[in-house]
Coordinates of C-alpha atoms and ligand atoms in Angstrom, one line a residue:
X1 CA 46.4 -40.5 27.9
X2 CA 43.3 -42.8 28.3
X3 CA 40.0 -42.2 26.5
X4 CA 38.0 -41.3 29.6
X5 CA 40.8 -39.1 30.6
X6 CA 40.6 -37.5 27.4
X7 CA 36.9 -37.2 27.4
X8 CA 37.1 -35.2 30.1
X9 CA 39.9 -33.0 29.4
X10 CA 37.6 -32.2 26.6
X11 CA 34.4 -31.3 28.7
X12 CA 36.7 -29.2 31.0
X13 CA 37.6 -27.4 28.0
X14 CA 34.2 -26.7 26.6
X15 CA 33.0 -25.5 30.1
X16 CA 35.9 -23.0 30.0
X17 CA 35.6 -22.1 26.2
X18 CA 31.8 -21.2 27.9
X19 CA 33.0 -18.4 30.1
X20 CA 35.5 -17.1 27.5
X21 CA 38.9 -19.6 28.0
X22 CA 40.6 -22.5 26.7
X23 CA 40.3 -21.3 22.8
X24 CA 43.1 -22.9 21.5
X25 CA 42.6 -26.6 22.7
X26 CA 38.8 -26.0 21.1
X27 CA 40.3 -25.1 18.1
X28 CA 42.7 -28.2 18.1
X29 CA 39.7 -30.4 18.3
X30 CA 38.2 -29.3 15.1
X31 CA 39.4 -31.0 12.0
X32 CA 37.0 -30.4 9.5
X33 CA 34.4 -27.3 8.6
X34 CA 32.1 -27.0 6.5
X35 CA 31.5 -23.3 5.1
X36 CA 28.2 -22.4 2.5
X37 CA 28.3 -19.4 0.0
X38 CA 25.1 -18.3 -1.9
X39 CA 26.1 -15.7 -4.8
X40 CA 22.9 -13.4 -6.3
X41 CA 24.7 -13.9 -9.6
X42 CA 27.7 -15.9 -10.1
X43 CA 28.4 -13.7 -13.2
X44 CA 28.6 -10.8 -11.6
X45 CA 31.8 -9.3 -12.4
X46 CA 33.3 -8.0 -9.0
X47 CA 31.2 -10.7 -7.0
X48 CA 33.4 -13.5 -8.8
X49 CA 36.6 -11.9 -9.0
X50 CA 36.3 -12.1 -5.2
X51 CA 34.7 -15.5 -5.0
X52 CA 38.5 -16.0 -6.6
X53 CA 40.0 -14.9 -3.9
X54 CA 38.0 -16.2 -1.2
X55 CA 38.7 -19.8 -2.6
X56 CA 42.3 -18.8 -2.7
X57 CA 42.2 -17.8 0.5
X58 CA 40.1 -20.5 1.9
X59 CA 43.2 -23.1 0.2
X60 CA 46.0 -21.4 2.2
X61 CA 44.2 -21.2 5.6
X62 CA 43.4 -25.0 4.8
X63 CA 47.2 -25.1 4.8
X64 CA 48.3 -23.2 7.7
X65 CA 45.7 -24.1 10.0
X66 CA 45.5 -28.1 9.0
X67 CA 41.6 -27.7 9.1
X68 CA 39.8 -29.1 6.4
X69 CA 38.1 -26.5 4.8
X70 CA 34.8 -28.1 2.6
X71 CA 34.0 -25.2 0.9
X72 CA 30.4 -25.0 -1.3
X73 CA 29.9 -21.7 -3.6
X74 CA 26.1 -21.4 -5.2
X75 CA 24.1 -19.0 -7.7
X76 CA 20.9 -18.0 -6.6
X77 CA 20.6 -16.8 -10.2
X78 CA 19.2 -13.5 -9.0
X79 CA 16.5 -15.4 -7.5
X80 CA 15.3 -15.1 -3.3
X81 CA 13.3 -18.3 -3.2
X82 CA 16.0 -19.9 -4.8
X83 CA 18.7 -18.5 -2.2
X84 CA 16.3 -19.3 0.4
X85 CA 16.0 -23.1 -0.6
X86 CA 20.2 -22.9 -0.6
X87 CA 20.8 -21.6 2.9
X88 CA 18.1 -24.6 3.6
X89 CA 19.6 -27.0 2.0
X90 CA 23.4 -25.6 2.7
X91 CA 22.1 -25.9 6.4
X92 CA 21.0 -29.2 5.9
X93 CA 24.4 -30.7 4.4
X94 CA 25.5 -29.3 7.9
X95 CA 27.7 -26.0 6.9
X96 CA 29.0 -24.4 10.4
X97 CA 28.2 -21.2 8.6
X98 CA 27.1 -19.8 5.8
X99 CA 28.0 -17.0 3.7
X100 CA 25.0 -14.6 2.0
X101 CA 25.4 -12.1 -0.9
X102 CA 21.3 -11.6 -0.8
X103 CA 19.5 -11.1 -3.7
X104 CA 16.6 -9.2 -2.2
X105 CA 18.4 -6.9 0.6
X106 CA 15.3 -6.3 1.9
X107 CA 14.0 -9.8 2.1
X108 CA 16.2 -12.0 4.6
X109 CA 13.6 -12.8 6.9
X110 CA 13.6 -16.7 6.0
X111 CA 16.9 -16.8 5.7
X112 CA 18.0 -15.1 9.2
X113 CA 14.9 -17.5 11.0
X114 CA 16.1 -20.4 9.4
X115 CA 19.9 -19.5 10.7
X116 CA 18.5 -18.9 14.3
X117 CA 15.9 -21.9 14.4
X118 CA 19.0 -24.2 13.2
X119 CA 21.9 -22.1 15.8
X120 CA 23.8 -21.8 12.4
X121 CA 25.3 -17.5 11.7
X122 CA 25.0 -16.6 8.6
X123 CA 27.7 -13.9 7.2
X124 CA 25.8 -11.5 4.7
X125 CA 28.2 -9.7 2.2
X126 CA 28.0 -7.1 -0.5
X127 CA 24.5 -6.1 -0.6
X128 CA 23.9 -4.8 3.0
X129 CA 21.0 -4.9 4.8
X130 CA 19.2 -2.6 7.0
X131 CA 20.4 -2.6 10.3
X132 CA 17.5 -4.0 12.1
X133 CA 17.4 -7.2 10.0
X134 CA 21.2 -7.8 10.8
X135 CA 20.1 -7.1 14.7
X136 CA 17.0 -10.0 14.3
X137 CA 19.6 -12.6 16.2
X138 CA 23.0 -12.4 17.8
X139 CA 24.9 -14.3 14.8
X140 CA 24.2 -12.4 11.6
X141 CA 27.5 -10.4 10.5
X142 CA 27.8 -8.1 7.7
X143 CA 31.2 -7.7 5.4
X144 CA 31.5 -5.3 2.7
X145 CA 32.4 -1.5 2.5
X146 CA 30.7 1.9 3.1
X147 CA 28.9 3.1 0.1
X148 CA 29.1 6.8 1.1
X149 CA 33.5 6.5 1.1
X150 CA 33.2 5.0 -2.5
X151 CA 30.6 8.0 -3.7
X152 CA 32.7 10.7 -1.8
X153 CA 36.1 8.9 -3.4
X154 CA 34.5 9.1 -7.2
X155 CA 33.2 12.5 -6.8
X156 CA 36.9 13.8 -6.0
X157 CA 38.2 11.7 -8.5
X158 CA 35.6 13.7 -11.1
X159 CA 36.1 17.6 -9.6
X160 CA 39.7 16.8 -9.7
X161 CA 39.6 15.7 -13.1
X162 CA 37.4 18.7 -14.4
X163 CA 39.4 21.4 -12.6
X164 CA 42.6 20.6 -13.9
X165 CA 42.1 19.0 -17.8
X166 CA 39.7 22.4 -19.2
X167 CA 38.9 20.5 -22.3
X168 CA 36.9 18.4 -20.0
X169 CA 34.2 21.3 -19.9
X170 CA 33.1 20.9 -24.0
X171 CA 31.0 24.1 -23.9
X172 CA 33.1 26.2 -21.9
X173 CA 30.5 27.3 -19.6
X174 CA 32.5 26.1 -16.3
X175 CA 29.4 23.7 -15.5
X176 CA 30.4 20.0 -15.8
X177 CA 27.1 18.6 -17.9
X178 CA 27.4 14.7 -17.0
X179 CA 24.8 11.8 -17.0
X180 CA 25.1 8.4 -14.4
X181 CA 24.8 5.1 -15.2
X182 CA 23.2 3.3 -11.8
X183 CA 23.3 -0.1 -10.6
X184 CA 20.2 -2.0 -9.4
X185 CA 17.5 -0.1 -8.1
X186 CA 17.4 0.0 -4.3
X187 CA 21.1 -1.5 -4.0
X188 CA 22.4 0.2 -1.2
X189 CA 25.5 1.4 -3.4
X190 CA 23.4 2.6 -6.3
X191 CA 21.5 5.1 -4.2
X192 CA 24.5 5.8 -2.1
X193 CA 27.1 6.6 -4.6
X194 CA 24.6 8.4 -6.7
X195 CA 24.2 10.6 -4.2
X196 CA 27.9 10.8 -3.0
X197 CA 29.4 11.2 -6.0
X198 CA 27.6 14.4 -7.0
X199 CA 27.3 16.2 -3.3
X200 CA 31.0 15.9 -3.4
X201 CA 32.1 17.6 -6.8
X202 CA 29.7 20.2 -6.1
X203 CA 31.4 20.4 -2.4
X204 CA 34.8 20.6 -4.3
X205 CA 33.4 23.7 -6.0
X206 CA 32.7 22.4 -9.5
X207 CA 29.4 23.2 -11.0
X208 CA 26.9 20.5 -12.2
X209 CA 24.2 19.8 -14.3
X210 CA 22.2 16.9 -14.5
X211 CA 21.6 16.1 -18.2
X212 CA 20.3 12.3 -17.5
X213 CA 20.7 9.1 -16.2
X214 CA 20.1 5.0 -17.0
X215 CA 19.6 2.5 -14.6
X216 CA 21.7 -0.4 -16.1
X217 CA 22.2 -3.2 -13.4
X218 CA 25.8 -3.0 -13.2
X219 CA 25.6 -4.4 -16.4
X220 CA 28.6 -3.6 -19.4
X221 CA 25.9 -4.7 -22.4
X222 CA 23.1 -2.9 -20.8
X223 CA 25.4 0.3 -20.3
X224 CA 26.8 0.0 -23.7
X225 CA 23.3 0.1 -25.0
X226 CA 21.9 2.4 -22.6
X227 CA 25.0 5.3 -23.0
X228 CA 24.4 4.7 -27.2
X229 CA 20.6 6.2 -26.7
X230 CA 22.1 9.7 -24.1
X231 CA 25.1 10.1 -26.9
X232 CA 22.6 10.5 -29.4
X233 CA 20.4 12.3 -27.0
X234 CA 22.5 14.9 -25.7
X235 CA 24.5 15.2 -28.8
X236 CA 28.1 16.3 -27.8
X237 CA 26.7 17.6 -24.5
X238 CA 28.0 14.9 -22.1
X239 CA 31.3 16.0 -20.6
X240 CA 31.1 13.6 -17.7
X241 CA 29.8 9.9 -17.1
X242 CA 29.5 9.1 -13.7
X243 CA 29.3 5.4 -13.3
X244 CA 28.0 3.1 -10.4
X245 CA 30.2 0.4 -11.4
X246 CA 33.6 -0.5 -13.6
X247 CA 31.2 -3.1 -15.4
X248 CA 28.9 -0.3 -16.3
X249 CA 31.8 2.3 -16.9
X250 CA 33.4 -0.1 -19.3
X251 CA 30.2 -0.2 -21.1
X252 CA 29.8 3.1 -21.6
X253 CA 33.6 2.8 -23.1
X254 CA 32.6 0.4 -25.6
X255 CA 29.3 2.7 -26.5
X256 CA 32.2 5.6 -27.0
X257 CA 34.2 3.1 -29.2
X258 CA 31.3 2.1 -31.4
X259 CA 30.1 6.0 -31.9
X260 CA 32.3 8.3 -34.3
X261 CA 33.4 10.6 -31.6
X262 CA 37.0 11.1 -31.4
X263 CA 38.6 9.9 -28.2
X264 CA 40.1 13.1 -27.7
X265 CA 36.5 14.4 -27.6
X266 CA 35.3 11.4 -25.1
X267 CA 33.3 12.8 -22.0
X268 CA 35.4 12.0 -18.6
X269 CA 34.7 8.4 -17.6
X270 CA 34.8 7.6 -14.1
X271 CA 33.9 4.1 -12.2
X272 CA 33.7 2.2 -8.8
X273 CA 35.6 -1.4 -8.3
X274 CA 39.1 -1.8 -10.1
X275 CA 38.0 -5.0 -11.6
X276 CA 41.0 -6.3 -13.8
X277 CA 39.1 -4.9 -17.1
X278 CA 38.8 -2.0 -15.2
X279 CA 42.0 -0.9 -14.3
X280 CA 43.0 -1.7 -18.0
X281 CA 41.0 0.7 -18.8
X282 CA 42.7 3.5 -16.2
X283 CA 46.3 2.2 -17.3
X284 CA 45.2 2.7 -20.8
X285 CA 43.3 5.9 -20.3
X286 CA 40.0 5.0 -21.1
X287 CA 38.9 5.8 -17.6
X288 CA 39.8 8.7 -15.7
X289 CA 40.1 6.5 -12.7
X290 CA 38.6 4.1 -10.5
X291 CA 38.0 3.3 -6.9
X292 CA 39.2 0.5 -5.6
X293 CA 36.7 -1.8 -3.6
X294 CA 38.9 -4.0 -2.0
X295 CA 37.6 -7.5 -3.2
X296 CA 40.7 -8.9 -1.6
X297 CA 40.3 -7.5 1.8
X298 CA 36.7 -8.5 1.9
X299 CA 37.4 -12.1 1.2
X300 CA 39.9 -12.3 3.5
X301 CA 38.0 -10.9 6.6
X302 CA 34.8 -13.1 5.2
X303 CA 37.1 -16.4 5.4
X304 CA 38.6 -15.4 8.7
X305 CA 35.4 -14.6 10.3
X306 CA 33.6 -17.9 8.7
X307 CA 36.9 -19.6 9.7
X308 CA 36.5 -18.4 13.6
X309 CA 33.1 -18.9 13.7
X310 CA 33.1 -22.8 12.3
X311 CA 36.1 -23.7 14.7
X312 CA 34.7 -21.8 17.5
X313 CA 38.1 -20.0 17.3
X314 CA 38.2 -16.1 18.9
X315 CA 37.1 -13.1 16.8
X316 CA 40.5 -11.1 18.4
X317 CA 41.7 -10.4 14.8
X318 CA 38.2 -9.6 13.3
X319 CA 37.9 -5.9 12.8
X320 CA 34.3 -6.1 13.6
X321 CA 32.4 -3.2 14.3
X322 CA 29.7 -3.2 17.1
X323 CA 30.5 -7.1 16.8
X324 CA 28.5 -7.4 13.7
X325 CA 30.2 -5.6 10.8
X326 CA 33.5 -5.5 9.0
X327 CA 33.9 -3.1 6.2
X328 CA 37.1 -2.4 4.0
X329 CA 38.3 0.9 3.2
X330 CA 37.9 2.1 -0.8
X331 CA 41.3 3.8 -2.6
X332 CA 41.1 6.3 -5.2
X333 CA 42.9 4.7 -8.5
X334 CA 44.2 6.7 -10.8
X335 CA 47.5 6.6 -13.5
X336 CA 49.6 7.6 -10.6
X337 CA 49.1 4.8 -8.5
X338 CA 47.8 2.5 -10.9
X339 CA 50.6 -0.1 -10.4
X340 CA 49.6 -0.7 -6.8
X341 CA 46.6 -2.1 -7.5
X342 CA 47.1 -4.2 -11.0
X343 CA 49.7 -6.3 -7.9
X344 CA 46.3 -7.8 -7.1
X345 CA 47.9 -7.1 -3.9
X346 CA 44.7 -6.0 -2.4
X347 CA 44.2 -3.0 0.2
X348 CA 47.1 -0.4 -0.2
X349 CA 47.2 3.0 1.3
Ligands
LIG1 C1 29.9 -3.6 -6.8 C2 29.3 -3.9 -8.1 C3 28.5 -5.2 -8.0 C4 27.5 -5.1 -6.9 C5 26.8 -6.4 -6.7 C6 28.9 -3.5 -5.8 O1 29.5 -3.3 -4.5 O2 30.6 -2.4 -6.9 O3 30.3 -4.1 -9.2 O4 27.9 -5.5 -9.2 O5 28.2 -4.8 -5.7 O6 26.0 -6.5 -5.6

């Protein structure tokens, strides 16, 4: 086939990409993408465990779909202006996308007019923003989860655990005392699980009282320290520690270790994620349970969707939601299904 020939064949095919045709001979055409990630904090625990995955994934669609994947993962080092100087500069080096865990959820203005001035979507992920900002310009997507599920999910694993195991209620007085440990303030799934978690043990018909909470950052040193100061404050009270987070739950483990109270006296722990440490900590009954926020599932639909997007590939396969959002379902984990999920295998019913 001559050059002017194929030249042509290739504006044909662009035309009919255009009104909604041709897909697969665009895709053909595109050897090389270039995706961008900006982390708020590379050391958060659930945020890398599925940076893992998403390079893992990244590797085998390299594989399968013989596109060269450039692939360029940054800490904003829970700073905006820094994330905003990445998606410049990211944007710059020429990424065909660029993936956005924001620091500031309420602050992606310069990032989403950069992305339109520069025709380059941006995928935001994890820390969700409000739904006017993601509607600012046809190409911002959203992947993550629905904060509510993972509250309502944590909440029956708590009333469940409390009805049936009556040591759980210390003072026998059939109210479940219990304290939470919160994530970030004004993180969509602090507030939300807060919330959630409670509304649905009292909804299950178990009585609460609110003896405290601590806001530590889904931090495990900060909850450690934070859970030390309400053991000594509510002296033996605490029958129940409802945590944002497996980081923060797993701190509030160690803070049980390092007291003197017997681990048959340990308060029910409870926690959001099933991070690797925190499933140890189900299997080894630390933890009451977890829920599982499929880390897998959202770097898979995250790769696929920056995957599509860079090779102007279809969206068919994208389970997005009014075209903007995708969001994975949460699982209850608990000793009796514990093995499913230590598989790594990611979402399982
Ligand atoms: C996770 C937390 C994580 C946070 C970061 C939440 O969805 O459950 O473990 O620290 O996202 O944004």
């Amino acid at each position: 086939m001559g050059r002017k020939y194929l030249a042509l064949a290739g504006a044909l095919c662009i035309v009919a990409v255009t009104a909604g045709g041709c897909k697969s001979s665009e895709e053909e055409t595109v050897k090389n993408i270039k995706i961008g990630v900006t982390l708020y904090d590379q050391y958060d625990t659930f945020l890398s465990e599925m940076m893992t995955e998403f390079t893992e994934y990244a590797a085998d669609k390299e594989e399968e779909s013989k596109v060269t994947i450039n692939l360029e993962i940054l800490d904003a080092s829970k700073s905006q202006l820094t994330q905003n100087e990445q998606v410049k500069s990211l944007i710059e080096k020429g990424c065909n996308v660029v993936c956005v865990n924001l620091v500031d959820r309420t602050e992606p203005t310069t990032i989403t007019d950069l992305a339109e001035n520069n025709n380059v979507p941006i995928i935001f992920f994890n820390r969700e923003l409000v739904a006017e900002d993601l509607e600012r310009w046809k190409d911002l997507y959203y992947v993550g989860a629905d904060a509510s599920e993972s509250g309502t999910l944590e909440g029956e694993l708590a009333a469940d655990a409390f009805k049936e195991n009556a040591a759980m209620d210390k003072n026998s007085d059939g109210i479940c005392q219990y304290v939470v440990l919160e994530g970030e303030a004004g993180h969509q799934d602090s507030i939300v699980r807060t919330e959630y978690s409670v509304n649905t043990m009292v909804e299950k018909g178990v009585e609460t009282e609110k003896l405290g909470y601590a806001i530590a950052n889904w931090n495990r040193a900060q909850a450690q320290t934070k859970t030390a100061a309400m053991l000594t404050q509510f002296n033996g009270k605490i029958e129940l520690i409802i945590a944002n987070n497996d980081d923060m739950a797993l701190g509030a483990i160690d803070a049980l270790k390092a007291s003197q109270i017997p681990k048959e006296e340990w308060p029910g722990v409870v926690g959001i994620d099933g991070t690797d440490a925190g499933l140890d900590a189900v299997r080894n009954e630390e933890m009451l349970g977890t829920v599982y926020n499929d880390k897998e599932g959202q770097a898979q639909e995250m790769l696929n969707l920056a995957f599509a997007i860079a090779t102007n590939g279809t969206k068919e396969n994208i389970p997005l939601i009014d075209g903007k959002y995708v969001r994975t379902p949460y699982h209850k984990v608990t000793q009796d299904n514990i093995e499913d999920y230590e598989n790594k295998q990611g979402a399982v019913d």
